[in-house]
Coordinates of C-alpha atoms in Angstrom, one line a residue:
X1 CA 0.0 0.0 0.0
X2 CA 1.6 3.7 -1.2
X3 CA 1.7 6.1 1.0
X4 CA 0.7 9.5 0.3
X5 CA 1.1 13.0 2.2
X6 CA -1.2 15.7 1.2
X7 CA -0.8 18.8 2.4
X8 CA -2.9 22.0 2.3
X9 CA -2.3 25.4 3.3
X10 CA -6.0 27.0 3.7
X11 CA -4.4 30.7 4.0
X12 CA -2.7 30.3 1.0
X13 CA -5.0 31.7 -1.9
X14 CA -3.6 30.8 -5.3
X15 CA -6.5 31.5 -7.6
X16 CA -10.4 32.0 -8.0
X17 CA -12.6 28.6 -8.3
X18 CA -15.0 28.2 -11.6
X19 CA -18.2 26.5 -11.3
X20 CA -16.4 24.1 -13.4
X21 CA -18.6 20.9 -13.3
X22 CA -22.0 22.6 -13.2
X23 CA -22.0 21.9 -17.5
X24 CA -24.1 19.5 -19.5
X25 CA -24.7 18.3 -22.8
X26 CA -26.4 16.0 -24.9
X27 CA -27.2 15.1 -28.7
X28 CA -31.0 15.0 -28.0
X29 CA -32.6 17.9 -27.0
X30 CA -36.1 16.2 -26.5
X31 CA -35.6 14.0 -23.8
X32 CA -35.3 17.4 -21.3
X33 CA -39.5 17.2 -21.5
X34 CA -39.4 13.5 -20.5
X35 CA -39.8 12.8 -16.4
X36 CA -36.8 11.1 -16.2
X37 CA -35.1 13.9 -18.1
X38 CA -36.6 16.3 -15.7
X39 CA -35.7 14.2 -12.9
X40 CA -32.1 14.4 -13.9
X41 CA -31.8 18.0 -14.8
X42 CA -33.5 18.4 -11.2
X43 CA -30.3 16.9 -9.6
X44 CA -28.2 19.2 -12.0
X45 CA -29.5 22.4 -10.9
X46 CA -28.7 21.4 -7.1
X47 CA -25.4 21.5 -7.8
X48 CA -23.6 24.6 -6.0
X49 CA -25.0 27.3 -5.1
X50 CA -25.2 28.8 -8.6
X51 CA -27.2 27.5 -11.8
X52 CA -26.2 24.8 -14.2
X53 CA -25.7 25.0 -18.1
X54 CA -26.7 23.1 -20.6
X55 CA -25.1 22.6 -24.0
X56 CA -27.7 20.6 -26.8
X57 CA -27.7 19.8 -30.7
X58 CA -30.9 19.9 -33.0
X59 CA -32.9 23.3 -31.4
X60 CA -33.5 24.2 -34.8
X61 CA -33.5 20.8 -36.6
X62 CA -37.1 20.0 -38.3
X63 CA -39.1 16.9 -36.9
X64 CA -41.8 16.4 -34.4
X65 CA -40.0 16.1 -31.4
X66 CA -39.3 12.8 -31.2
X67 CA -36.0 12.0 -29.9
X68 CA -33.9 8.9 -31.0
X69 CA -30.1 8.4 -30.3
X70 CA -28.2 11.3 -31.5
X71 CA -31.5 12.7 -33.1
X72 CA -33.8 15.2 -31.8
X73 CA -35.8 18.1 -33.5
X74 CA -38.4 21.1 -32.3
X75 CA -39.6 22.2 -35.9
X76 CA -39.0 25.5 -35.2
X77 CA -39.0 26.6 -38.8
X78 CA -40.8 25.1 -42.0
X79 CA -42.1 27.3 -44.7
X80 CA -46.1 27.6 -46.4
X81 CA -46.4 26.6 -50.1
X82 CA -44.9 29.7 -51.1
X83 CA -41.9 29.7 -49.5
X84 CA -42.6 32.1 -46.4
X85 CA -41.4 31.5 -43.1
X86 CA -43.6 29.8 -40.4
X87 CA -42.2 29.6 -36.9
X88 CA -43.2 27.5 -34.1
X89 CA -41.4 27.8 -30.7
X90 CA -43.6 25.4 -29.1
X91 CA -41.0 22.5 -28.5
X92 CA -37.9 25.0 -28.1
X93 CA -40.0 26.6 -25.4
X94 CA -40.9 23.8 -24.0
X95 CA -37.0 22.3 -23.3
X96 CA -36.0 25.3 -21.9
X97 CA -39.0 26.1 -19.7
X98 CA -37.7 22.3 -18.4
X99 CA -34.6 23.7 -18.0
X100 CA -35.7 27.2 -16.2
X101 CA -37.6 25.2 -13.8
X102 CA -34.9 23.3 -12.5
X103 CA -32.2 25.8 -12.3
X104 CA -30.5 25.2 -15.8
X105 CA -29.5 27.6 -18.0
X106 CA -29.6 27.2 -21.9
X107 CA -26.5 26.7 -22.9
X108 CA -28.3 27.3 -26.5
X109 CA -26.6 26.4 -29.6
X110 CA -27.9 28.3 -33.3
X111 CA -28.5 24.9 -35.5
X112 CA -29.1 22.8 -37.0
X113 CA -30.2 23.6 -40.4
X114 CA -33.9 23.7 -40.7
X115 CA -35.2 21.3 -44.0
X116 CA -36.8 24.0 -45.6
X117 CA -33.7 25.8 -45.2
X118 CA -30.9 23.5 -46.1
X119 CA -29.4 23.0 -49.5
X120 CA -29.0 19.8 -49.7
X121 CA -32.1 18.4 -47.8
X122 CA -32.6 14.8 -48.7
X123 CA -32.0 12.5 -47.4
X124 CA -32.9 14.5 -43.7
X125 CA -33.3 12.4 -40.6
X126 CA -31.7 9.5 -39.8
X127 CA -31.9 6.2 -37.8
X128 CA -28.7 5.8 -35.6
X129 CA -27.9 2.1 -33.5
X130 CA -24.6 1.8 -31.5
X131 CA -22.9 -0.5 -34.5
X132 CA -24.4 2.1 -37.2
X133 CA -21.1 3.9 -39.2
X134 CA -20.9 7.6 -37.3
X135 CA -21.0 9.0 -40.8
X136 CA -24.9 8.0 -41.5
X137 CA -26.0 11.0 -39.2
X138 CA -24.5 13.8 -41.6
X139 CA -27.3 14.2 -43.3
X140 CA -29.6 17.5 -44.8
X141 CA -29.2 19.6 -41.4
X142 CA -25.5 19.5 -41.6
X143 CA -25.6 22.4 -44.8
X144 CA -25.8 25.7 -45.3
X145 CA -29.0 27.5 -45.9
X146 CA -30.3 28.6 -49.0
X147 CA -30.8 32.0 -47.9
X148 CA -28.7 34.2 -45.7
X149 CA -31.6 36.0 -45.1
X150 CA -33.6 33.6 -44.0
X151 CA -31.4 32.3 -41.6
X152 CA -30.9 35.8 -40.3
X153 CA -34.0 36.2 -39.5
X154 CA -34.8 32.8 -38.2
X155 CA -32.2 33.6 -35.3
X156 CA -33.4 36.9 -34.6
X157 CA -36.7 35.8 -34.3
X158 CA -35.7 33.2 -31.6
X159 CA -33.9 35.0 -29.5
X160 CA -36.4 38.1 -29.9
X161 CA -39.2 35.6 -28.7
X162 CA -37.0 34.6 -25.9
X163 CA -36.4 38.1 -24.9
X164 CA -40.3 38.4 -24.8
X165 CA -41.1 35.1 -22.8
X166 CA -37.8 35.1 -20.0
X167 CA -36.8 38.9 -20.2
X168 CA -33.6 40.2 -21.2
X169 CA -31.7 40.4 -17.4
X170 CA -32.7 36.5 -18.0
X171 CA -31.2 35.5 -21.4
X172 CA -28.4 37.6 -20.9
X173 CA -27.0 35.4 -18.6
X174 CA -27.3 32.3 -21.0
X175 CA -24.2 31.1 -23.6
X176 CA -25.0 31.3 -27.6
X177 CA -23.1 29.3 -29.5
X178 CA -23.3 28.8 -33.8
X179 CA -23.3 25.1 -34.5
X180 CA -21.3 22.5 -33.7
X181 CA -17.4 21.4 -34.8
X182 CA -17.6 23.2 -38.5
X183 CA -14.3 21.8 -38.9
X184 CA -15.6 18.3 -39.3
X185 CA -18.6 16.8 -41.5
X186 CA -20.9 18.3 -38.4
X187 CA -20.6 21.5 -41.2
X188 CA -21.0 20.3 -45.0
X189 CA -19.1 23.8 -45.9
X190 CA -16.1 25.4 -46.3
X191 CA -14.8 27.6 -43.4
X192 CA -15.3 30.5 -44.8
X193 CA -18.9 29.5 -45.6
X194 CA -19.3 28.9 -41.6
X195 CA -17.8 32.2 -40.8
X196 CA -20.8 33.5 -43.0
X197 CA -23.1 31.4 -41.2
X198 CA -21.6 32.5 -38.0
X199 CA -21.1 36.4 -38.5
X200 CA -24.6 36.7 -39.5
X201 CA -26.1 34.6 -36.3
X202 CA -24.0 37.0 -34.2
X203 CA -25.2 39.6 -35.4
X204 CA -29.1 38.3 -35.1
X205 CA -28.2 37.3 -32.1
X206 CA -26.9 41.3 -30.9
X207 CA -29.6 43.1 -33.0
X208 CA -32.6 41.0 -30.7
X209 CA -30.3 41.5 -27.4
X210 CA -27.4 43.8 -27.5
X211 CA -25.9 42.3 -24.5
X212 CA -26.5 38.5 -25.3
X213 CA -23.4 36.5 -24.3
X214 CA -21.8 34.9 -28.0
X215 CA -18.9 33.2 -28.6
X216 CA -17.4 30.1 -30.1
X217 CA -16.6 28.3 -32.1
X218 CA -16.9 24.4 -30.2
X219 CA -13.9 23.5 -32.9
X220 CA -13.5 19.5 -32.3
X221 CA -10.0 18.3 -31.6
X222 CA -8.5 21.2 -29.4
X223 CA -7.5 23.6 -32.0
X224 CA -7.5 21.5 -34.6
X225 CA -4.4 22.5 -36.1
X226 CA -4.7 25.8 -37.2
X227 CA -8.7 25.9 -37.4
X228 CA -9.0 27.7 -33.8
X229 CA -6.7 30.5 -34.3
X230 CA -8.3 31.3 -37.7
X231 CA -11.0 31.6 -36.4
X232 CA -9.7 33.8 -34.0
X233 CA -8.3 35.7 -36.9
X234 CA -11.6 36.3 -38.5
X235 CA -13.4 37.2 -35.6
X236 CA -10.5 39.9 -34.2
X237 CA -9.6 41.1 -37.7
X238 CA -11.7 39.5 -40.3
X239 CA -14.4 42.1 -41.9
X240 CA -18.1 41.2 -40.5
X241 CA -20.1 39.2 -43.3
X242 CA -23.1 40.7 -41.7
X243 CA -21.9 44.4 -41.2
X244 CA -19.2 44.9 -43.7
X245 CA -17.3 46.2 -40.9
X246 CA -13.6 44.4 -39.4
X247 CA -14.2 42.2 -36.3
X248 CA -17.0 40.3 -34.6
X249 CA -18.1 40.3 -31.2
X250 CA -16.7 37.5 -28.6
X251 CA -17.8 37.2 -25.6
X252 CA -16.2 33.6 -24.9
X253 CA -14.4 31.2 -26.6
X254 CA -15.2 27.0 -26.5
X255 CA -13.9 24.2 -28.2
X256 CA -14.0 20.4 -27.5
X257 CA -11.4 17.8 -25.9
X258 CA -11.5 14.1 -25.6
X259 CA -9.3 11.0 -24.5
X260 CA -9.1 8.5 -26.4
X261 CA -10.2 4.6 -24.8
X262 CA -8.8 1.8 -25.7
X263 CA -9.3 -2.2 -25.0
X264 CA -6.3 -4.3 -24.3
X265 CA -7.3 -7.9 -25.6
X266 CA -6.2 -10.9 -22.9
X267 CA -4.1 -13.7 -22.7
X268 CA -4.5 -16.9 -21.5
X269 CA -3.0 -15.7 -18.6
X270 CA -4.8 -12.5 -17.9
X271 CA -8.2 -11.2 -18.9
X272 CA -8.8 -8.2 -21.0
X273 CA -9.4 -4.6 -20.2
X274 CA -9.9 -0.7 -20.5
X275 CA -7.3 1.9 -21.1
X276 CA -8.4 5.0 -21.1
X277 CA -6.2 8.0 -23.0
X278 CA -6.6 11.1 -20.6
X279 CA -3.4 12.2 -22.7
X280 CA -5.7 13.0 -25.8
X281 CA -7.5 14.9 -23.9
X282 CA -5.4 16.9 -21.8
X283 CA -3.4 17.6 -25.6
X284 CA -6.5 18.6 -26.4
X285 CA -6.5 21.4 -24.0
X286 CA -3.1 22.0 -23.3
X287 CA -2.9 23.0 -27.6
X288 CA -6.0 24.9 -27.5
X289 CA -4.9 26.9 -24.5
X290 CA -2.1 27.9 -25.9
X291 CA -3.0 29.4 -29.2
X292 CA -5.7 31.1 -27.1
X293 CA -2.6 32.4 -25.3
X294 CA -1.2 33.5 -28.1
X295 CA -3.6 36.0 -29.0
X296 CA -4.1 39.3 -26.2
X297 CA -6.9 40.4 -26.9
X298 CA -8.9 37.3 -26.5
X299 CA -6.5 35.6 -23.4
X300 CA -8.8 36.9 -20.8
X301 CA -12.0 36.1 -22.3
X302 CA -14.2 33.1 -20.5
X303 CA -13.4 30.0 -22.0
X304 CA -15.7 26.8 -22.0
X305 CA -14.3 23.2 -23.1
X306 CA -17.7 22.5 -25.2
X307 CA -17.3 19.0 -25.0
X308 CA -15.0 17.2 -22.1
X309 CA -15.5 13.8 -22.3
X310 CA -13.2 10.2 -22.0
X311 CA -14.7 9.5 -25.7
X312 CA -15.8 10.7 -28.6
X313 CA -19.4 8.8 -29.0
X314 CA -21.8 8.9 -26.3
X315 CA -24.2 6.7 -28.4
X316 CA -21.6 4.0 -29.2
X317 CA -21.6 1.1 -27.2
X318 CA -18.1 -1.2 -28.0
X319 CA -15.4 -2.6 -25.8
X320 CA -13.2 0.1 -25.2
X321 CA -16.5 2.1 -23.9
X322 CA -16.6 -0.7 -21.3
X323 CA -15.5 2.1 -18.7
X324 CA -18.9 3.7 -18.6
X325 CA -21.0 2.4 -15.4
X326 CA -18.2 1.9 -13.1
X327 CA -15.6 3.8 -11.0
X328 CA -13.2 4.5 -14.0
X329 CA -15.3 7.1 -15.5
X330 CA -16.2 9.6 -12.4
X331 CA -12.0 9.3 -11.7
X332 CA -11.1 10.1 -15.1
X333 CA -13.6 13.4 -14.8
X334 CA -11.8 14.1 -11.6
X335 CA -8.0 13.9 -12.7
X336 CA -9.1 15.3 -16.2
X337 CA -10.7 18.6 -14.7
X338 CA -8.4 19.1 -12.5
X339 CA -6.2 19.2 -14.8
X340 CA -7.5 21.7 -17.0
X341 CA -7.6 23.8 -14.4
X342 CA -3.8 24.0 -14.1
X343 CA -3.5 23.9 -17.7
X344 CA -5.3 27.0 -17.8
X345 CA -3.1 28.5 -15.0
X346 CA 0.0 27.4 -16.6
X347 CA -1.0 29.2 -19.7
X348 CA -2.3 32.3 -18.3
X349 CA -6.0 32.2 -19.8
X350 CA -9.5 31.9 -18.3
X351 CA -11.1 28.5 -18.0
X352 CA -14.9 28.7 -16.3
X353 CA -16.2 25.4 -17.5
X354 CA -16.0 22.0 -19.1
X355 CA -19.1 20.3 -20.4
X356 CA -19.7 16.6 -19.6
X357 CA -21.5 15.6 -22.9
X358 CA -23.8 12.9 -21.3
X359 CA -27.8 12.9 -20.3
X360 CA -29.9 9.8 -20.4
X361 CA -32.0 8.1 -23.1
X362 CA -35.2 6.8 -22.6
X363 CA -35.5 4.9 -25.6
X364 CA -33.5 1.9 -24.4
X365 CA -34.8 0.3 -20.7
X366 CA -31.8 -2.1 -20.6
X367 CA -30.3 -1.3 -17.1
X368 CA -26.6 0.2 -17.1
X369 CA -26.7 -0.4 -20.8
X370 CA -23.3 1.1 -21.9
X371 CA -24.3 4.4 -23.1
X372 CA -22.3 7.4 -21.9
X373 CA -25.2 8.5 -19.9
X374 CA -25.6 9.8 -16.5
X375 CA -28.7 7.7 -15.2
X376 CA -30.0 4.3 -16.3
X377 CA -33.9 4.3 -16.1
X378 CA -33.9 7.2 -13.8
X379 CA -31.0 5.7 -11.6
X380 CA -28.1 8.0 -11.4
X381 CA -24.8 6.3 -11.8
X382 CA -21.2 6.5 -10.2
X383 CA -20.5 9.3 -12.7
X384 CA -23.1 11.8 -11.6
X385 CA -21.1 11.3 -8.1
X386 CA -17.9 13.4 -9.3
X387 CA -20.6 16.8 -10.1
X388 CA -21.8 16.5 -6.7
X389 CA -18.7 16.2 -5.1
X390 CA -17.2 18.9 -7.1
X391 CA -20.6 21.0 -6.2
X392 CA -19.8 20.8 -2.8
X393 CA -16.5 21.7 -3.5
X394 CA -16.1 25.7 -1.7
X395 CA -16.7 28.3 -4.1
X396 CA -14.3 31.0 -3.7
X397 CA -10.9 30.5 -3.7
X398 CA -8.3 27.7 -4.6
X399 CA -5.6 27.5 -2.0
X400 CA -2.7 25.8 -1.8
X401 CA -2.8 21.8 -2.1
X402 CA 0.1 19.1 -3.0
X403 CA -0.1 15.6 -2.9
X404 CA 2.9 13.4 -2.7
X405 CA 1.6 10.8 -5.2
X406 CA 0.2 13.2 -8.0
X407 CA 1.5 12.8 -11.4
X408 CA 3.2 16.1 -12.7
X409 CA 1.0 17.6 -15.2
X410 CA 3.6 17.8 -18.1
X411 CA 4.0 13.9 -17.7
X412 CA 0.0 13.5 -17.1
X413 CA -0.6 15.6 -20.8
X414 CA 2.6 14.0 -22.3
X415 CA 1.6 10.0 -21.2
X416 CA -1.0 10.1 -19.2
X417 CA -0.8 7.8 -16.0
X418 CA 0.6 4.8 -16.9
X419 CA 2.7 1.5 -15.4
X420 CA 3.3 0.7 -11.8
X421 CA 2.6 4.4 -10.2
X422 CA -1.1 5.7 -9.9
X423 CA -2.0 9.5 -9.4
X424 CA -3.1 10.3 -6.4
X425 CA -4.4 14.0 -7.4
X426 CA -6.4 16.8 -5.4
X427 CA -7.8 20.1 -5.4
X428 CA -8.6 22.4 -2.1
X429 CA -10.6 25.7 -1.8
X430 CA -11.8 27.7 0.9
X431 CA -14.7 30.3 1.5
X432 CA -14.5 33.7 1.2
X433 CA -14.8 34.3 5.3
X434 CA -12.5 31.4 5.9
X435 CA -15.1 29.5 7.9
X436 CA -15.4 26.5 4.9
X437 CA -12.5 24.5 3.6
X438 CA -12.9 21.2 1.4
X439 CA -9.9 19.1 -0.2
X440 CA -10.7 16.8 -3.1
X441 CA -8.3 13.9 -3.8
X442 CA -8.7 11.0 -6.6
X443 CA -6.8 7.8 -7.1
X444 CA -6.5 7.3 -10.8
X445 CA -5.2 5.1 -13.4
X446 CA -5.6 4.6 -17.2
X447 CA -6.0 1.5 -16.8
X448 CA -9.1 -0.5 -15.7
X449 CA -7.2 -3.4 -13.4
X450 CA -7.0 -3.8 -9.7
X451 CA -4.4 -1.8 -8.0
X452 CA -3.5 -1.4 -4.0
X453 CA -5.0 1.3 -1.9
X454 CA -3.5 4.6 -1.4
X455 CA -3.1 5.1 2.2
X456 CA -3.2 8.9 2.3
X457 CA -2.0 11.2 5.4
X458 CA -3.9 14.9 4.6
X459 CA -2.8 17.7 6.4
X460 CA -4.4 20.8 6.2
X461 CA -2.9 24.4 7.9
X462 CA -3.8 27.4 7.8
X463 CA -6.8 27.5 9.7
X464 CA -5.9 30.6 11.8
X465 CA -8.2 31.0 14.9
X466 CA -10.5 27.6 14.2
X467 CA -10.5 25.5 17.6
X468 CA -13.5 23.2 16.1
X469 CA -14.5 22.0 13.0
X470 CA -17.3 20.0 11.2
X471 CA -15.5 17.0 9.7
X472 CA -17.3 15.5 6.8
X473 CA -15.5 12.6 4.6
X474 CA -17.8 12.5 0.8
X475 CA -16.6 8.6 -0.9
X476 CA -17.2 7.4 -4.1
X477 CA -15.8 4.0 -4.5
X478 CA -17.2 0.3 -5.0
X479 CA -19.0 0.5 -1.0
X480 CA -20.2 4.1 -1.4
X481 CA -22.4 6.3 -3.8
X482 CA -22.5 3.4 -6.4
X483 CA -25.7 2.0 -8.0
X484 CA -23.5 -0.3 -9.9
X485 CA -21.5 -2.1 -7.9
X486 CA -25.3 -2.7 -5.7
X487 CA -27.1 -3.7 -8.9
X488 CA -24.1 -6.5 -9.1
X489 CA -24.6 -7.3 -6.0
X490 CA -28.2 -8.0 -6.7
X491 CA -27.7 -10.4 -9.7
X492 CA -27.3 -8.0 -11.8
X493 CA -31.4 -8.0 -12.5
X494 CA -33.3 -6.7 -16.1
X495 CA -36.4 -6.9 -14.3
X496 CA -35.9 -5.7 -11.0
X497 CA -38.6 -5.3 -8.3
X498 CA -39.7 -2.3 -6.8
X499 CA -37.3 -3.0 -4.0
X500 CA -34.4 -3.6 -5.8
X501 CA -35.0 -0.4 -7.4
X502 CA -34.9 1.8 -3.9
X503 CA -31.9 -0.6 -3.3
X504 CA -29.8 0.5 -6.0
X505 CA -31.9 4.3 -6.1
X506 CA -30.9 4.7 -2.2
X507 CA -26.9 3.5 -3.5
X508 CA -27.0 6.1 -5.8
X509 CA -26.6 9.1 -3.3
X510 CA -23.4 11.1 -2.6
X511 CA -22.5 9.3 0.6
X512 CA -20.3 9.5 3.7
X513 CA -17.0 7.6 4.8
X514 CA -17.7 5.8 8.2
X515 CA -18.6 7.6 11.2
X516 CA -18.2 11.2 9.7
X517 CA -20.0 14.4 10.2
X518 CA -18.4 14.7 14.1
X519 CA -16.8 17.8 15.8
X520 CA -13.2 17.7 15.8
X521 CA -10.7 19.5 17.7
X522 CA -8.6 21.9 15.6
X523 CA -4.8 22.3 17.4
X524 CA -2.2 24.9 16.3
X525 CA -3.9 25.7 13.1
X526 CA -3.9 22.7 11.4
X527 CA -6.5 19.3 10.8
X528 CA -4.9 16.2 10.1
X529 CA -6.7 12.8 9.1
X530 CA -5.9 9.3 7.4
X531 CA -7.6 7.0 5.3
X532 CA -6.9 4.5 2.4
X533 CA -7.8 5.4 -1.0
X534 CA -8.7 2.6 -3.4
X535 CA -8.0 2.9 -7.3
X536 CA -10.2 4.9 -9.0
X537 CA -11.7 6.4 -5.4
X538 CA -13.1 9.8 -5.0
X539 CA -13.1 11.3 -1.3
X540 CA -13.9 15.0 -0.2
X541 CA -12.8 16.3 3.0
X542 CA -15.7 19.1 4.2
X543 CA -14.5 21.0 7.1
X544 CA -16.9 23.6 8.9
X545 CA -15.6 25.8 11.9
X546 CA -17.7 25.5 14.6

């Protein structure tokens, strides 16, 4: 068993906190009106003390609202036998009034193309399975419109109406965002035809709320070579395909990062398994941060990672996805945000959030089915257990923390975490008063095998004139805040009962280490406790002065 020192100095501010883990996402926009939608984005909006975002595709894409995987519509815009607009913001208003409710923001994205809009409409929707080729979902929404005008006026006329139903102090405070990754077959143009598209969304966009929040341009692949920073280029110096004039407002700037799993056939000696690739990812970010850095005028804006996820298909279901229900993926969220969060030191710009592209899909009943989904039939899994944790993580500011056993982060972006040695990581913040403190620490590998525990020593200093403290130890591991590892337990059931439902329902909750939530005596400034840490664990320290 390693042994690990953590030690945190609570006095010693290094940085502001981001409501980093409070962002959503999801291909289907329609499953936000179903219960166990609502149920979900319920327990999203309870995260923190501030709201939750929410990132979907298809607001604009024509259908009658029934979702599918990676498939949704609201039929926002068709046109009458003589080509005039109709619009209908029925099922738009609908998902976001789910979201309002429930403390989610609209994240809202301008597309997809609308049928009657698109120049190449046919063949239009589309009938995705897990083994179906990812390319069969490019379809007619995926083009440019046939009229500039039309699409101009389409997005004014959205945001105008939401102006009108949620007031401007409201939608001000949501993100808009124009598409999603032009720079792969998600846009059927050329880039310059997307900067058209773009430009004159913006500018819809700013004529039906001057001071709507835009930015862009949730680029796949980091930067994507050197995709990012022409964008950049167009929108700082380019001239304005809406105005005429040079430049185009920015408010904040996303793209997307993933890892990249992989599965490790077996021998006759040993069975197979998951690798993840937290590398890809943290490459990912580490290039797009720095040609943000690159450019002065931008380095300070907000940035959001559009899409942070271990993979790059939330709908797929093959072996290297086999990560999904367990421990591996709420540890990989941990050491990859984490992470960011130094990156984004490191480089000098201004990360504020990092989208988990997951919801839940109501299509399929099979229980912990595979999909890259939060819940399975209205069960939240392990996953869901990292956003809490991080929720209850002090806003405020990030003080001092270092841990004995955490990979360095150049090594972490260059390898990832790899052979003998595991990365015991964490992250600690305190309260603006000084009367809150927490310290969140992971275990985490790449690699989905059993590993010893971490026994881990934290000390935490610092906490000038506390002689009493609240103690509370949050665990997520195979005993604690898992409906997994329970529905194992239980035979791992398709039909469950009723009770084996509030089993695996009541081992779904962000739960406590042992006899925690006690009083304890704070000497010469500091707190001290130990504990092991297995692989792929998640434990946050809460401490309270009392």
């Amino acid at each position: 068993m390693a042994s690990v020192s953590i030690d945190v100095d609570a006095a010693n501010k290094i940085g502001t906190l981001p409501p980093l883990a409070r962002f959503f996402g999801a291909d289907e926009p329609n499953y936000a009106e179903f219960p166990e939608g609502q149920d979900l984005l319920s327990e999203m909006g309870q995260l923190g003390s501030g709201p939750s975002y929410f990132r979907t595709h298809n607001l604009l894409t024509t259908g009658d609202g029934s979702p599918r995987l990676k498939w949704g519509s609201t039929n926002a815009y068709t046109e009458d036998a003589q080509g005039n607009p109709i619009y209908n913001w029925t099922i738009v208003d609908e998902i976001f009034d789910s979201y309002l409710a429930r403390n989610v923001k609209p994240y809202a994205q301008i597309g997809f193309m609308p049928e009657a809009l698109s120049t190449h409409p046919e063949p239009y929707s589309f009938n995705f399975t897990p083994s179906s080729p990812y390319y069969v979902i490019y379809t007619g929404w995926s083009y440019p419109p046939t009229s500039y005008p039309k699409w101009v006026e389409l997005v004014y006329q959205w945001v105008n109406h939401c102006v009108e139903r949620y007031g401007s102090s409201e939608v001000e405070s949501w993100y808009w965002e124009v598409w999603n990754e032009p720079n792969i077959q998600y846009w059927n143009g050329t880039a310059e035809q997307f900067y058209q598209l773009h430009d004159f969304a913006v500018d819809a966009v700013r004529r039906a709320l001057p001071t709507a929040r835009v930015g862009g341009p949730e680029v796949a692949g980091g930067p994507d070579g050197d995709y990012l920073g022409n964008f950049l280029d167009h929108v700082l110096s380019g001239r304005n395909y809406a105005t005429g004039q040079i430049g185009i407002p920015l408010d904040f700037i996303s793209f997307h990062a993933k890892g990249s799993p992989s599965y490790i056939n077996g021998t006759s000696t040993t069975p197979g398994f998951v690798r993840m690739g937290i590398s890809a990812q943290l490459q990912n970010i580490d290039d797009a941060f720095g040609v943000i850095a690159t450019y002065p005028e931008v380095k300070d804006k907000p940035i959001v990672i559009g899409e942070c996820d271990p993979d790059g298909c939330a709908a797929c279901i093959t072996p290297q996805y086999g990560y999904r229900n367990g421990l591996l993926y709420p540890s990989f969220i941990a050491a990859g945000f984490v992470r960011a969060l130094d990156l984004s030191a490191q480089h000098g710009v201004n990360l504020q959030g990092a989208i988990t592209w997951a919801f839940e899909y109501d299509d399929d009943k099979t229980w912990f089915d595979g999909y890259r989904v939060l819940t399975t039939n209205g069960v939240v899994k392990p996953v869901f257990n990292v956003h809490r944790m991080l929720g209850k993580v002090t806003a405020g500011s990030r003080v001092s923390a270092t841990s004995s056993g955490q990979i360095a982060l150049d090594a972490a972006v260059r390898n990832g975490v790899r052979g003998n040695e595991t990365d015991v990581g964490t992250l600690a913040s305190r309260n603006d008063d000084g009367t809150r403190v927490t310290v969140f620490i992971w275990n985490y590998h790449d690699d989905d095998l059993p590993k010893p525990d971490a026994q881990v020593k934290v000390t935490v200093s610092g906490l000038e004139g506390w002689i009493a403290a609240n103690a509370t130890h949050y665990r997520v591991d195979n005993e604690h805040s898992n409906s997994y590892t329970t529905w194992l337990a239980l035979g791992s059931p398709q039909n469950p009962t009723e009770e084996q439902i509030a089993q695996m329902k009541s081992a779904s909750e962000l739960t406590t280490l042992g006899n925690t939530g006690n009083t304890v005596d704070i000497q010469n400034d500091t707190f001290s406790v130990d504990f092991a840490l297995p692989i792929h664990a998640l434990s946050l320290l809460v401490l309270e002065r009392s």
